[in-house]
Amino acid sequence: MDTAQRSGCPINLTLEMLGDRWSLIIIRDLMFGNRRHFRELLTHSEEGIASNILADRLKRLTESGLLSRRDDPSHKQKGIYSLTEPSIQLVPLLAQMGAWGRRHTRASEELSIRAELLEEGGPAMWADFMVELRALHLNAPVPQRSVFAELQAAYLAVVAKNSGVVV
Amino acid sequence: MDTAQRSGCPINLTLEMLGDRWSLIIIRDLMFGNRRHFRELLTHSEEGIASNILADRLKRLTESGLLSRRDDPSHKQKGIYSLTEPSIQLVPLLAQMGAWGRRHTRASEELSIRAELLEEGGPAMWADFMVELRALHLNAPVPQRSVFAELQAAYLAVVAKNSGVVV
DNA sequence: ACAACTAGTTGCAAATTGAAATCAGTTATT
DNA sequence: AATAACTGATTTCAATTTGCAACTAGTTGT
């Protein structure tokens, strides 16, 4: 990894770590979709990431401490990717990105519902979500509230509604 | 501009508009540095943007509604770039980016002070700053409080302190 | 033994980036 | 009036990055 940085500005440095078209997509899928394996990230990606790009980003993100990788005991070739404390602390940033995107881009209703809930929930909900992510990714104690489940349920409800199925 | 989008996810769409290494740098300089002309953005950039990239990004950002451009009456060739309501609403996102970068990257003390103040000030300060930006960029009424001046003063104080000058 | 699955790698064309030089029009200086 | 400096770009070109498709080498299930 090159260490040459353009400036010491925190916004610039954040951009240097995450300012490309795929890094935050991968973190998003790990965070909100709980995709933990290479294959899951590759094939369940809404955006259709290529395998070489995914491999490269996983390597870079792991090297820069935003992800960690451990072996999957059930399969000698599989690795399990986890968020780290720094990437868990991206929750407020991703919440703001979702909120902005929902207002100012042509986001779909189905994929916006999580952003809407996170925005309404505010910092308190983000904190609860971060506690839960620490349980899922860092072996911290499991909390009572599952923001993940709330978001998932809301998403499935909108999908069901829009396909005409009675929930 | 190509209209092909990878997915309707609000995070993805935000990334498609702003997820490159320069767009948010330009918006940052316009927002926190009040750089309004091409030359100012080009030469006062900490990061040293190239003129062809700057020209391209100003065009793209203007086309996508994040900036607007009007003629400068004092010089027939100059344009004055302004933030728009959508880009003013990036304040919370940039505040979160600064806060994250300050914690998780090797950001310099001098360039971090604004991020620190914005984080401490929270949503109330962000709202005040947005009101002020609407005055500076959208001809809205000028408010009493100037967050811009507060940030600038704090920055200059740190610069002065670190160069051994008595403030 | 064999098929399917695993995490990647390789090859290659296209697009993007970025440094340096250049450009044409505008303004300030002499 | 001539000229120098400044304006927002554009051009050129090499290097890098992207992304698709094919492929690899190892692992697991049948």
Coordinates of C-alpha atoms (C1' of nucleotides) in Angstrom, one line a residue:
Chain A
M1 CA 0.0 0.0 0.0
D2 CA 1.3 3.4 -0.8
T3 CA 1.6 5.7 2.2
A4 CA 1.8 9.0 0.2
Q5 CA -1.1 11.1 1.3
R6 CA -2.4 14.1 -0.4
S7 CA -3.1 16.1 2.8
G8 CA -3.8 15.7 6.5
C9 CA -7.4 16.8 6.2
P10 CA -9.7 14.2 7.9
I11 CA -12.2 14.5 5.0
N12 CA -9.5 13.9 2.5
L13 CA -8.1 10.9 4.4
T14 CA -11.5 9.4 4.7
L15 CA -11.9 9.8 1.0
E16 CA -8.5 8.2 0.3
M17 CA -9.6 5.1 2.3
L18 CA -13.2 4.9 1.1
G19 CA -13.6 7.2 -1.8
D20 CA -14.1 4.7 -4.6
R21 CA -17.1 3.1 -6.1
W22 CA -16.9 -0.3 -4.3
S23 CA -15.4 -0.1 -0.8
L24 CA -18.5 1.2 0.9
I25 CA -20.7 -1.1 -1.1
I26 CA -18.9 -4.0 0.3
I27 CA -19.0 -2.6 3.8
R28 CA -22.8 -2.0 3.3
D29 CA -23.4 -5.6 2.3
L30 CA -21.4 -6.9 5.2
M31 CA -23.2 -4.5 7.6
F32 CA -26.8 -4.5 6.5
G33 CA -26.9 -7.8 4.5
N34 CA -24.6 -9.8 6.8
R35 CA -22.8 -11.2 3.9
R36 CA -19.7 -12.8 5.4
H37 CA -18.1 -14.9 2.5
F38 CA -16.5 -14.0 -0.8
R39 CA -19.2 -15.9 -2.7
E40 CA -22.1 -14.2 -0.9
L41 CA -20.6 -10.7 -1.5
L42 CA -20.0 -11.6 -5.2
T43 CA -23.3 -13.2 -6.2
H44 CA -25.8 -11.4 -3.9
S45 CA -24.5 -8.0 -4.9
E46 CA -27.2 -5.7 -6.3
E47 CA -24.6 -3.9 -8.2
G48 CA -22.8 -6.8 -9.7
I49 CA -19.2 -6.4 -8.6
A50 CA -16.5 -8.3 -10.6
S51 CA -14.6 -11.0 -8.8
N52 CA -11.2 -9.4 -9.3
I53 CA -12.4 -6.1 -8.0
L54 CA -14.0 -7.8 -5.0
A55 CA -10.7 -9.7 -4.3
D56 CA -8.7 -6.5 -4.5
R57 CA -11.0 -4.5 -2.3
L58 CA -11.3 -7.2 0.4
K59 CA -7.5 -7.3 0.4
R60 CA -7.1 -3.5 0.7
L61 CA -9.9 -3.1 3.3
T62 CA -8.3 -5.9 5.4
E63 CA -4.9 -4.3 5.1
S64 CA -6.2 -0.9 6.2
G65 CA -7.9 -2.4 9.2
L66 CA -11.5 -1.9 8.1
L67 CA -12.2 -5.6 7.8
S68 CA -10.7 -8.7 9.3
R69 CA -10.6 -12.2 7.9
R70 CA -10.6 -15.6 9.7
D71 CA -10.8 -19.1 8.4
D72 CA -14.2 -20.8 8.2
P73 CA -13.9 -24.1 10.1
S74 CA -16.6 -25.6 7.9
H75 CA -14.7 -25.2 4.7
K76 CA -10.9 -25.1 4.3
Q77 CA -11.0 -22.6 1.5
K78 CA -13.6 -20.2 2.9
G79 CA -12.8 -17.1 4.8
I80 CA -15.2 -15.2 7.1
Y81 CA -15.0 -11.5 6.7
S82 CA -15.9 -9.3 9.7
L83 CA -16.3 -5.6 10.4
T84 CA -13.8 -4.1 12.8
E85 CA -14.4 -1.3 15.3
P86 CA -13.4 1.4 12.8
S87 CA -15.8 0.1 10.1
I88 CA -18.6 -0.3 12.7
Q89 CA -18.1 3.3 13.5
L90 CA -19.1 4.1 9.9
V91 CA -22.7 3.5 10.8
P92 CA -23.5 7.2 11.2
L93 CA -21.8 8.0 7.9
L94 CA -23.7 5.3 6.0
A95 CA -26.9 6.5 7.7
Q96 CA -26.3 10.0 6.5
M97 CA -25.4 8.7 3.0
G98 CA -28.7 6.8 2.9
A99 CA -30.6 9.8 4.1
W100 CA -29.1 12.1 1.6
G101 CA -29.5 9.6 -1.2
R102 CA -33.1 9.0 -0.4
R103 CA -33.8 12.7 -0.7
H104 CA -31.7 13.7 -3.6
T105 CA -31.4 10.6 -5.9
R106 CA -33.9 8.4 -7.6
A107 CA -33.6 5.7 -5.0
S108 CA -36.1 2.8 -5.1
E109 CA -38.8 2.6 -2.4
E110 CA -37.8 -0.9 -1.4
L111 CA -34.1 -0.2 -1.0
S112 CA -34.9 3.2 0.7
I113 CA -36.9 1.8 3.6
R114 CA -33.8 0.9 5.7
A115 CA -32.4 4.4 5.1
E116 CA -35.7 5.9 6.2
L117 CA -35.9 3.9 9.4
L118 CA -32.3 4.7 10.3
E119 CA -32.9 8.4 9.7
E120 CA -36.0 8.4 11.9
G121 CA -34.3 6.3 14.6
G122 CA -31.4 8.8 14.7
P123 CA -28.2 8.6 16.8
A124 CA -29.9 6.4 19.5
M125 CA -30.8 3.7 16.9
W126 CA -27.4 4.0 15.3
A127 CA -25.8 3.3 18.7
D128 CA -28.0 0.3 19.2
F129 CA -27.1 -1.0 15.8
M130 CA -23.4 -0.6 16.5
V131 CA -23.8 -2.6 19.7
E132 CA -25.5 -5.3 17.7
L133 CA -22.7 -5.2 15.0
R134 CA -20.1 -5.7 17.8
A135 CA -22.0 -8.8 18.8
L136 CA -22.2 -10.1 15.3
H137 CA -18.6 -9.3 14.2
L138 CA -16.5 -8.9 17.4
N139 CA -17.9 -11.5 19.7
A140 CA -19.4 -8.9 22.1
P141 CA -22.4 -9.8 24.2
V142 CA -25.7 -10.0 22.2
P143 CA -28.1 -7.2 23.0
Q144 CA -31.8 -7.6 23.3
R145 CA -32.8 -5.2 20.5
S146 CA -32.0 -6.3 17.0
V147 CA -31.9 -3.2 14.7
F148 CA -30.8 -5.6 12.0
A149 CA -34.0 -7.6 12.3
E150 CA -36.1 -4.4 12.4
L151 CA -34.5 -3.2 9.2
Q152 CA -34.8 -6.6 7.5
A153 CA -38.5 -6.9 8.5
A154 CA -39.3 -3.5 7.2
Y155 CA -37.6 -4.3 3.9
L156 CA -39.4 -7.6 3.5
A157 CA -42.7 -5.9 4.3
V158 CA -42.2 -3.3 1.5
V159 CA -41.2 -6.0 -0.9
A160 CA -44.3 -8.0 -0.1
K161 CA -46.6 -5.0 -0.3
N162 CA -45.2 -4.1 -3.7
S163 CA -45.6 -7.5 -5.1
G164 CA -49.3 -7.6 -4.1
V165 CA -48.9 -10.2 -1.4
V166 CA -50.9 -9.9 1.8
V167 CA -48.4 -9.7 4.7
Chain B
M1 CA -24.1 11.9 -18.7
D2 CA -24.9 8.3 -18.6
T3 CA -28.1 7.3 -16.9
A4 CA -27.3 3.7 -16.4
Q5 CA -27.4 3.1 -12.7
R6 CA -26.1 0.0 -10.9
S7 CA -29.0 -0.2 -8.4
G8 CA -31.7 1.9 -6.7
C9 CA -30.0 1.7 -3.3
P10 CA -29.7 5.2 -1.9
I11 CA -26.2 4.5 -0.6
N12 CA -25.1 3.3 -4.0
L13 CA -26.7 6.2 -5.8
T14 CA -24.9 8.7 -3.4
L15 CA -21.7 6.8 -4.2
E16 CA -22.3 7.1 -7.9
M17 CA -22.7 10.9 -7.6
L18 CA -19.9 11.6 -5.1
G19 CA -17.8 8.4 -4.7
D20 CA -14.6 9.5 -6.4
R21 CA -11.5 11.1 -5.0
W22 CA -12.2 14.7 -6.0
S23 CA -15.9 15.6 -6.0
L24 CA -16.3 16.0 -2.2
I25 CA -12.9 17.7 -2.0
I26 CA -14.2 20.4 -4.3
I27 CA -17.5 20.7 -2.3
R28 CA -15.5 20.9 0.9
D29 CA -13.4 23.8 -0.4
L30 CA -16.5 25.6 -1.6
M31 CA -18.2 25.0 1.7
F32 CA -15.5 25.4 4.4
G33 CA -13.0 27.5 2.4
N34 CA -15.5 29.7 0.5
R35 CA -13.5 29.1 -2.8
R36 CA -15.8 30.4 -5.5
H37 CA -13.7 30.6 -8.6
F38 CA -11.9 28.0 -10.7
R39 CA -8.5 29.5 -10.0
E40 CA -9.1 29.6 -6.2
L41 CA -10.1 26.0 -6.2
L42 CA -7.1 25.1 -8.4
T43 CA -4.3 26.9 -6.6
H44 CA -5.5 26.9 -3.0
S45 CA -6.2 23.2 -3.0
E46 CA -4.3 21.4 -0.2
E47 CA -4.4 18.2 -2.3
G48 CA -3.2 19.7 -5.6
I49 CA -6.0 18.9 -8.1
A50 CA -5.1 19.0 -11.8
S51 CA -6.8 21.6 -13.9
N52 CA -8.4 19.1 -16.3
I53 CA -9.8 17.1 -13.4
L54 CA -11.2 20.2 -11.8
A55 CA -12.8 21.3 -15.0
D56 CA -14.3 17.9 -15.5
R57 CA -15.7 17.7 -11.9
L58 CA -17.1 21.2 -11.9
K59 CA -18.9 20.3 -15.1
R60 CA -20.3 17.0 -13.8
L61 CA -21.3 18.5 -10.4
T62 CA -23.0 21.4 -12.1
E63 CA -24.8 19.0 -14.5
S64 CA -26.0 16.8 -11.6
G65 CA -27.3 19.8 -9.7
L66 CA -24.8 19.9 -6.9
L67 CA -23.3 23.2 -8.0
S68 CA -24.4 26.1 -10.0
R69 CA -22.4 28.6 -12.0
R70 CA -23.0 32.2 -12.8
D71 CA -20.9 34.8 -14.5
D72 CA -18.7 37.1 -12.4
P73 CA -19.6 40.7 -13.4
S74 CA -16.0 41.8 -12.6
H75 CA -14.4 39.6 -15.2
K76 CA -16.0 38.3 -18.4
Q77 CA -14.2 35.0 -18.2
K78 CA -14.7 34.2 -14.6
G79 CA -17.5 32.1 -13.3
I80 CA -18.8 32.0 -9.7
Y81 CA -19.6 28.6 -8.4
S82 CA -22.2 28.2 -5.7
L83 CA -23.5 25.3 -3.6
T84 CA -27.1 24.3 -4.2
E85 CA -29.7 23.1 -1.7
P86 CA -28.7 19.5 -2.3
S87 CA -25.0 20.1 -1.7
I88 CA -25.7 22.3 1.3
Q89 CA -27.6 19.3 2.7
L90 CA -24.3 17.4 2.5
V91 CA -23.2 19.2 5.7
P92 CA -24.1 16.3 8.1
L93 CA -22.4 13.8 5.8
L94 CA -19.2 15.9 5.6
A95 CA -19.4 16.4 9.4
Q96 CA -19.6 12.6 9.9
M97 CA -16.7 12.1 7.4
G98 CA -14.6 14.6 9.3
A99 CA -15.4 13.0 12.6
W100 CA -14.6 9.5 11.4
G101 CA -11.4 10.6 9.7
R102 CA -10.3 12.4 12.8
R103 CA -10.6 9.2 14.9
H104 CA -9.4 6.6 12.4
T105 CA -6.8 8.3 10.2
R106 CA -3.6 10.2 10.7
A107 CA -5.3 13.6 10.3
S108 CA -3.2 16.7 11.2
E109 CA -4.2 18.7 14.3
E110 CA -4.6 21.9 12.3
L111 CA -6.9 20.4 9.7
S112 CA -8.9 18.5 12.3
I113 CA -10.0 21.3 14.4
R114 CA -13.0 22.2 12.2
A115 CA -14.1 18.5 12.3
E116 CA -13.8 18.5 16.0
L117 CA -15.9 21.6 16.5
L118 CA -18.5 20.4 14.0
E119 CA -18.7 17.1 15.9
E120 CA -19.1 18.8 19.3
G121 CA -21.6 21.3 17.9
G122 CA -23.8 18.4 16.6
P123 CA -27.0 18.7 14.5
A124 CA -27.8 22.1 15.9
M125 CA -24.5 23.6 14.7
W126 CA -24.9 21.8 11.4
A127 CA -28.3 23.4 10.9
D128 CA -26.9 26.8 11.8
F129 CA -24.1 26.3 9.3
M130 CA -26.6 25.3 6.6
V131 CA -28.6 28.4 7.2
E132 CA -25.4 30.4 6.8
L133 CA -24.5 28.6 3.6
R134 CA -27.9 29.4 2.1
A135 CA -27.1 33.1 2.8
L136 CA -23.7 32.8 1.2
H137 CA -24.7 30.7 -1.8
L138 CA -28.4 31.1 -2.3
N139 CA -29.1 34.7 -1.4
A140 CA -31.1 33.8 1.7
P141 CA -31.2 36.2 4.6
V142 CA -27.9 36.5 6.5
P143 CA -28.2 35.0 10.0
Q144 CA -26.6 36.4 13.2
R145 CA -24.4 33.4 13.9
S146 CA -21.5 32.7 11.6
V147 CA -20.4 29.1 12.0
F148 CA -18.0 29.7 9.1
A149 CA -16.2 32.4 11.1
E150 CA -16.1 30.2 14.3
L151 CA -14.5 27.4 12.3
Q152 CA -12.1 29.7 10.6
A153 CA -11.1 31.4 13.9
A154 CA -10.5 28.1 15.6
Y155 CA -8.4 26.9 12.6
L156 CA -6.3 30.1 12.7
A157 CA -5.8 29.9 16.4
V158 CA -4.4 26.3 16.1
V159 CA -2.1 27.4 13.2
A160 CA -0.9 30.3 15.4
K161 CA -0.4 28.2 18.4
N162 CA 1.6 25.6 16.5
S163 CA 3.9 28.2 14.9
G164 CA 4.7 29.6 18.3
V165 CA 3.0 32.9 17.8
V166 CA 1.1 34.5 20.7
V167 CA -2.5 34.9 19.7
Chain C
dA1 C1' -14.7 -40.9 -9.7
dC2 C1' -17.0 -37.0 -10.7
dA3 C1' -19.6 -32.9 -10.5
dA4 C1' -20.3 -28.8 -8.1
dC5 C1' -18.4 -25.3 -5.3
dT6 C1' -14.7 -22.5 -3.1
dA7 C1' -11.7 -18.2 -3.3
dG8 C1' -9.4 -16.2 -6.1
dT9 C1' -6.0 -15.1 -10.7
dT10 C1' -5.0 -14.0 -15.5
dG11 C1' -5.5 -11.7 -19.9
dC12 C1' -7.0 -8.0 -22.3
dA13 C1' -9.6 -4.0 -24.0
dA14 C1' -11.7 0.2 -22.5
dA15 C1' -12.1 4.0 -19.6
dT16 C1' -10.1 7.1 -16.3
dT17 C1' -6.5 9.6 -14.2
dG18 C1' -3.1 13.0 -13.8
dA19 C1' 1.0 15.8 -15.1
dA20 C1' 2.6 19.2 -18.4
dA21 C1' 2.1 21.9 -22.1
dT22 C1' -0.8 24.7 -24.6
dC23 C1' -4.7 27.7 -25.9
dA24 C1' -7.7 31.7 -26.7
dG25 C1' -9.9 35.3 -24.6
dT26 C1' -9.6 39.2 -20.8
dT27 C1' -7.5 42.5 -17.9
dA28 C1' -3.7 45.2 -16.0
dT29 C1' 0.6 47.6 -16.9
dT30 C1' 3.6 50.3 -19.2
Chain D
dA1 C1' -0.9 50.6 -28.5
dA2 C1' 2.0 46.9 -27.1
dT3 C1' 2.8 43.6 -23.9
dA4 C1' 2.6 40.9 -19.8
dA5 C1' -0.1 38.5 -16.7
dC6 C1' -4.2 36.2 -15.6
dT7 C1' -8.6 33.8 -16.8
dG8 C1' -11.0 29.1 -17.5
dA9 C1' -10.3 25.7 -19.7
dT10 C1' -8.4 21.9 -23.5
dT11 C1' -4.9 18.9 -25.5
dT12 C1' -1.6 15.3 -25.4
dC13 C1' 0.0 11.3 -23.7
dA14 C1' 1.7 7.8 -20.4
dA15 C1' 0.2 5.3 -16.4
dT16 C1' -3.2 3.4 -13.8
dT17 C1' -7.7 1.5 -12.9
dT18 C1' -11.7 -0.8 -14.3
dG19 C1' -14.4 -4.6 -15.6
dC20 C1' -15.7 -8.6 -18.3
dA21 C1' -14.7 -13.4 -19.4
dA22 C1' -12.1 -17.2 -19.0
dC23 C1' -9.4 -19.9 -16.2
dT24 C1' -7.0 -22.1 -12.0
dA25 C1' -6.2 -24.8 -8.1
dG26 C1' -8.0 -26.6 -4.2
dT27 C1' -12.4 -28.6 -1.4
dT28 C1' -16.7 -30.8 -0.6
dG29 C1' -20.7 -33.6 -1.6
dT30 C1' -22.7 -37.5 -4.2

